[in-house]
């Protein structure tokens, strides 16, 4: 059986995708579920996922990403968007959801709701906090992609304001944080043949003092 370490060594940040290959809808769904099921602080999920698979929008995203071809050539582009100002409304919706799913009275959740509201009110940069949650989903996505031999490239190199415009994010209280083109590597993407560069284990796992 293939080990997870083999999967992680197989993975690399793809620079050139095979334009002829597309993901099947089942795989797209598994990858979306991977991100939906990720851990988040308090479970609030202060980010959303947009899945782009049409050529026109993918080309627009490429133009807003310094021309990086992964955006136009990959089968699908996942865009993770943070909720800029998670507020009382998000907390109330979340409490309703817990109450419904776990069949507990809403008022039993008052202490948790207050605690969460305090956390939001006292966070100096809520937008950053939301964005950090999206990176947890990115980590999970890359690992699951590798385990299914699906290729991806995390992309931070884009103009978030342009993304916000292209995807109508601002009016929904959202802001683009990460783009992740997914698909299959081109046979001649030279980056698949270069050696991975990582710190030695002993330089990475260091002693506590
Ligand atoms: C948050 C994040 C943002 C990244 N942004 C870009 C990017 O804009 N363009 C790109 O080609 N690679 C991008 N990368 C890929 C990294 O350069 C790559 O993961 C790193 O060099 C290690 O190589 P490997 O993933 O192939 O092992 C990004 C990676 C991460 C985690």
CSV table of N, CA and C in Angstrom, one decimal, residues 95-164:
chain,number,residue,atom,x,y,z
A,95,UNK,N,-25.1,29.3,15.7
A,95,UNK,CA,-25.7,28.7,16.8
A,95,UNK,C,-27.0,28.0,16.4
A,96,UNK,N,-27.7,28.6,15.5
A,96,UNK,CA,-29.0,27.9,15.0
A,96,UNK,C,-28.6,26.5,14.4
A,97,UNK,N,-27.5,26.5,13.7
A,97,UNK,CA,-27.1,25.3,13.0
A,97,UNK,C,-26.8,24.2,14.0
A,98,UNK,N,-26.0,24.6,15.0
A,98,UNK,CA,-25.6,23.6,16.1
A,98,UNK,C,-26.9,23.1,16.8
A,99,UNK,N,-27.8,24.1,17.1
A,99,UNK,CA,-29.0,23.7,17.8
A,99,UNK,C,-29.8,22.7,17.0
A,100,UNK,N,-29.9,22.9,15.7
A,100,UNK,CA,-30.7,22.0,14.8
A,100,UNK,C,-29.9,20.7,14.6
A,101,UNK,N,-28.7,20.7,14.3
A,101,UNK,CA,-28.0,19.4,14.0
A,101,UNK,C,-27.8,18.5,15.3
A,102,UNK,N,-27.6,19.2,16.4
A,102,UNK,CA,-27.4,18.4,17.6
A,102,UNK,C,-28.7,18.3,18.5
A,103,UNK,N,-29.7,18.9,18.0
A,103,UNK,CA,-31.0,18.9,18.7
A,103,UNK,C,-30.9,19.3,20.2
A,104,UNK,N,-30.3,20.5,20.3
A,104,UNK,CA,-30.2,21.1,21.6
A,104,UNK,C,-30.9,22.5,21.6
A,105,UNK,N,-31.5,22.9,22.7
A,105,UNK,CA,-32.2,24.2,22.7
A,105,UNK,C,-31.1,25.3,22.5
A,106,UNK,N,-31.6,26.3,21.7
A,106,UNK,CA,-30.7,27.4,21.3
A,106,UNK,C,-30.1,28.1,22.6
A,107,UNK,N,-31.0,28.3,23.6
A,107,UNK,CA,-30.5,29.0,24.8
A,107,UNK,C,-29.4,28.3,25.6
A,108,UNK,N,-29.3,27.0,25.3
A,108,UNK,CA,-28.1,26.3,26.0
A,108,UNK,C,-26.8,26.7,25.4
A,109,UNK,N,-26.9,27.4,24.3
A,109,UNK,CA,-25.6,27.8,23.6
A,109,UNK,C,-25.2,29.2,23.9
A,110,UNK,N,-26.0,29.9,24.8
A,110,UNK,CA,-25.7,31.3,25.0
A,110,UNK,C,-24.3,31.6,25.4
A,111,UNK,N,-23.8,30.8,26.3
A,111,UNK,CA,-22.4,31.0,26.9
A,111,UNK,C,-21.4,30.9,25.8
A,112,UNK,N,-21.6,29.9,24.9
A,112,UNK,CA,-20.7,29.7,23.8
A,112,UNK,C,-20.7,30.8,22.8
A,113,UNK,N,-22.0,31.3,22.6
A,113,UNK,CA,-22.2,32.4,21.6
A,113,UNK,C,-21.5,33.7,22.2
A,114,UNK,N,-21.7,33.9,23.5
A,114,UNK,CA,-21.1,35.1,24.1
A,114,UNK,C,-19.5,35.1,24.0
A,115,UNK,N,-19.0,33.9,24.3
A,115,UNK,CA,-17.6,33.6,24.3
A,115,UNK,C,-17.0,33.9,22.9
A,116,UNK,N,-17.7,33.4,21.9
A,116,UNK,CA,-17.3,33.5,20.5
A,116,UNK,C,-17.4,35.0,20.1
A,117,UNK,N,-18.5,35.7,20.5
A,117,UNK,CA,-18.6,37.1,20.1
A,117,UNK,C,-17.5,37.9,20.7
A,118,UNK,N,-17.1,37.6,22.0
A,118,UNK,CA,-16.0,38.3,22.6
A,118,UNK,C,-14.7,38.1,21.8
A,119,UNK,N,-14.5,36.9,21.4
A,119,UNK,CA,-13.3,36.6,20.6
A,119,UNK,C,-13.3,37.5,19.3
A,120,UNK,N,-14.5,37.6,18.7
A,120,UNK,CA,-14.5,38.4,17.4
A,120,UNK,C,-14.3,39.9,17.7
A,121,UNK,N,-15.0,40.3,18.8
A,121,UNK,CA,-14.9,41.7,19.1
A,121,UNK,C,-13.5,42.2,19.6
A,122,UNK,N,-12.7,41.2,20.2
A,122,UNK,CA,-11.4,41.6,20.7
A,122,UNK,C,-10.3,41.2,19.7
A,123,UNK,N,-10.6,40.7,18.6
A,123,UNK,CA,-9.5,40.4,17.6
A,123,UNK,C,-9.2,41.7,16.8
A,124,UNK,N,-7.9,42.1,16.9
A,124,UNK,CA,-7.6,43.4,16.2
A,124,UNK,C,-7.7,43.3,14.7
A,125,UNK,N,-7.5,42.1,14.1
A,125,UNK,CA,-7.6,42.1,12.7
A,125,UNK,C,-8.4,40.8,12.3
A,126,UNK,N,-9.7,41.0,12.3
A,126,UNK,CA,-10.6,39.8,12.1
A,126,UNK,C,-10.4,39.3,10.7
A,127,UNK,N,-10.2,40.2,9.7
A,127,UNK,CA,-10.0,39.7,8.4
A,127,UNK,C,-8.9,38.7,8.2
A,128,UNK,N,-7.7,39.0,8.9
A,128,UNK,CA,-6.6,38.1,8.9
A,128,UNK,C,-6.9,36.8,9.6
A,129,UNK,N,-7.7,36.9,10.7
A,129,UNK,CA,-8.1,35.7,11.4
A,129,UNK,C,-8.9,34.8,10.5
A,130,UNK,N,-9.8,35.3,9.8
A,130,UNK,CA,-10.6,34.6,8.8
A,130,UNK,C,-9.8,33.9,7.7
A,131,UNK,N,-8.8,34.7,7.2
A,131,UNK,CA,-7.9,34.2,6.2
A,131,UNK,C,-7.1,33.1,6.7
A,132,UNK,N,-6.7,33.1,7.9
A,132,UNK,CA,-5.9,32.0,8.5
A,132,UNK,C,-6.6,30.7,8.5
A,133,UNK,N,-7.9,30.8,8.7
A,133,UNK,CA,-8.8,29.6,8.7
A,133,UNK,C,-8.8,29.0,7.3
A,134,UNK,N,-8.8,29.8,6.3
A,134,UNK,CA,-8.8,29.3,4.9
A,134,UNK,C,-7.5,28.5,4.6
A,135,UNK,N,-6.4,28.9,5.2
A,135,UNK,CA,-5.2,28.2,5.0
A,135,UNK,C,-5.2,26.8,5.5
A,136,UNK,N,-6.0,26.6,6.6
A,136,UNK,CA,-6.2,25.2,7.1
A,136,UNK,C,-6.8,24.3,6.0
A,137,UNK,N,-7.8,24.9,5.3
A,137,UNK,CA,-8.4,24.1,4.3
A,137,UNK,C,-7.5,23.8,3.1
A,138,UNK,N,-6.6,24.8,2.8
A,138,UNK,CA,-5.6,24.6,1.8
A,138,UNK,C,-4.7,23.4,2.1
A,139,UNK,N,-4.2,23.3,3.4
A,139,UNK,CA,-3.4,22.2,3.8
A,139,UNK,C,-4.1,20.9,3.5
A,140,UNK,N,-5.3,20.8,4.0
A,140,UNK,CA,-6.1,19.5,3.8
A,140,UNK,C,-6.2,19.2,2.4
A,141,UNK,N,-6.6,20.2,1.6
A,141,UNK,CA,-6.8,20.0,0.1
A,141,UNK,C,-5.6,19.4,-0.5
A,142,UNK,N,-4.4,20.0,-0.3
A,142,UNK,CA,-3.2,19.6,-0.9
A,142,UNK,C,-2.9,18.1,-0.6
A,143,UNK,N,-3.1,17.7,0.6
A,143,UNK,CA,-2.9,16.3,1.1
A,143,UNK,C,-3.8,15.4,0.4
A,144,UNK,N,-5.1,15.7,0.4
A,144,UNK,CA,-6.1,14.8,-0.2
A,144,UNK,C,-5.9,14.7,-1.7
A,145,UNK,N,-5.6,15.9,-2.4
A,145,UNK,CA,-5.2,15.8,-3.8
A,145,UNK,C,-4.1,14.8,-4.0
A,146,UNK,N,-3.0,15.0,-3.3
A,146,UNK,CA,-1.9,14.1,-3.5
A,146,UNK,C,-2.3,12.6,-3.3
A,147,UNK,N,-3.1,12.3,-2.3
A,147,UNK,CA,-3.5,10.9,-2.0
A,147,UNK,C,-4.3,10.4,-3.2
A,148,UNK,N,-5.0,11.2,-4.0
A,148,UNK,CA,-5.8,10.8,-5.1
A,148,UNK,C,-5.1,11.0,-6.4
A,149,UNK,N,-3.8,11.4,-6.4
A,149,UNK,CA,-3.0,11.7,-7.6
A,149,UNK,C,-3.7,12.7,-8.5
A,150,UNK,N,-4.2,13.8,-7.8
A,150,UNK,CA,-4.7,14.9,-8.5
A,150,UNK,C,-3.7,16.1,-8.2
A,151,UNK,N,-3.4,16.8,-9.2
A,151,UNK,CA,-2.4,17.9,-9.0
A,151,UNK,C,-3.0,19.2,-8.7
A,152,UNK,N,-2.2,20.1,-8.0
A,152,UNK,CA,-2.7,21.4,-7.6
A,152,UNK,C,-1.5,22.3,-7.5
A,153,UNK,N,-1.8,23.6,-7.4
A,153,UNK,CA,-0.8,24.6,-7.1
A,153,UNK,C,-1.4,25.7,-6.3
A,154,UNK,N,-0.9,25.8,-5.0
A,154,UNK,CA,-1.5,26.9,-4.2
A,154,UNK,C,-1.0,28.2,-4.8
A,155,UNK,N,-1.9,29.2,-4.9
A,155,UNK,CA,-1.5,30.5,-5.5
A,155,UNK,C,-1.9,31.7,-4.6
A,156,UNK,N,-0.9,32.4,-4.2
A,156,UNK,CA,-1.1,33.6,-3.4
A,156,UNK,C,-0.8,34.8,-4.3
A,157,UNK,N,-0.1,34.6,-5.4
A,157,UNK,CA,0.4,35.7,-6.2
A,157,UNK,C,-0.7,36.2,-7.2
A,158,UNK,N,-1.6,36.9,-6.6
A,158,UNK,CA,-2.6,37.5,-7.4
A,158,UNK,C,-3.1,38.9,-6.8
A,159,UNK,N,-3.8,39.6,-7.6
A,159,UNK,CA,-4.3,40.9,-7.1
A,159,UNK,C,-5.7,40.6,-6.4
A,160,UNK,N,-5.8,40.6,-5.1
A,160,UNK,CA,-7.0,40.2,-4.5
A,160,UNK,C,-8.2,41.2,-4.8
A,161,UNK,N,-7.9,42.5,-5.0
A,161,UNK,CA,-9.0,43.4,-5.4
A,161,UNK,C,-9.6,43.0,-6.7
A,162,UNK,N,-8.7,42.7,-7.7
A,162,UNK,CA,-9.2,42.3,-9.0
A,162,UNK,C,-10.1,41.0,-8.9
A,163,UNK,N,-9.6,40.0,-8.1
A,163,UNK,CA,-10.4,38.8,-7.8
A,163,UNK,C,-11.8,39.2,-7.2
A,164,UNK,N,-11.7,40.1,-6.3
A,164,UNK,CA,-13.0,40.5,-5.6
A,164,UNK,C,-14.0,41.0,-6.6
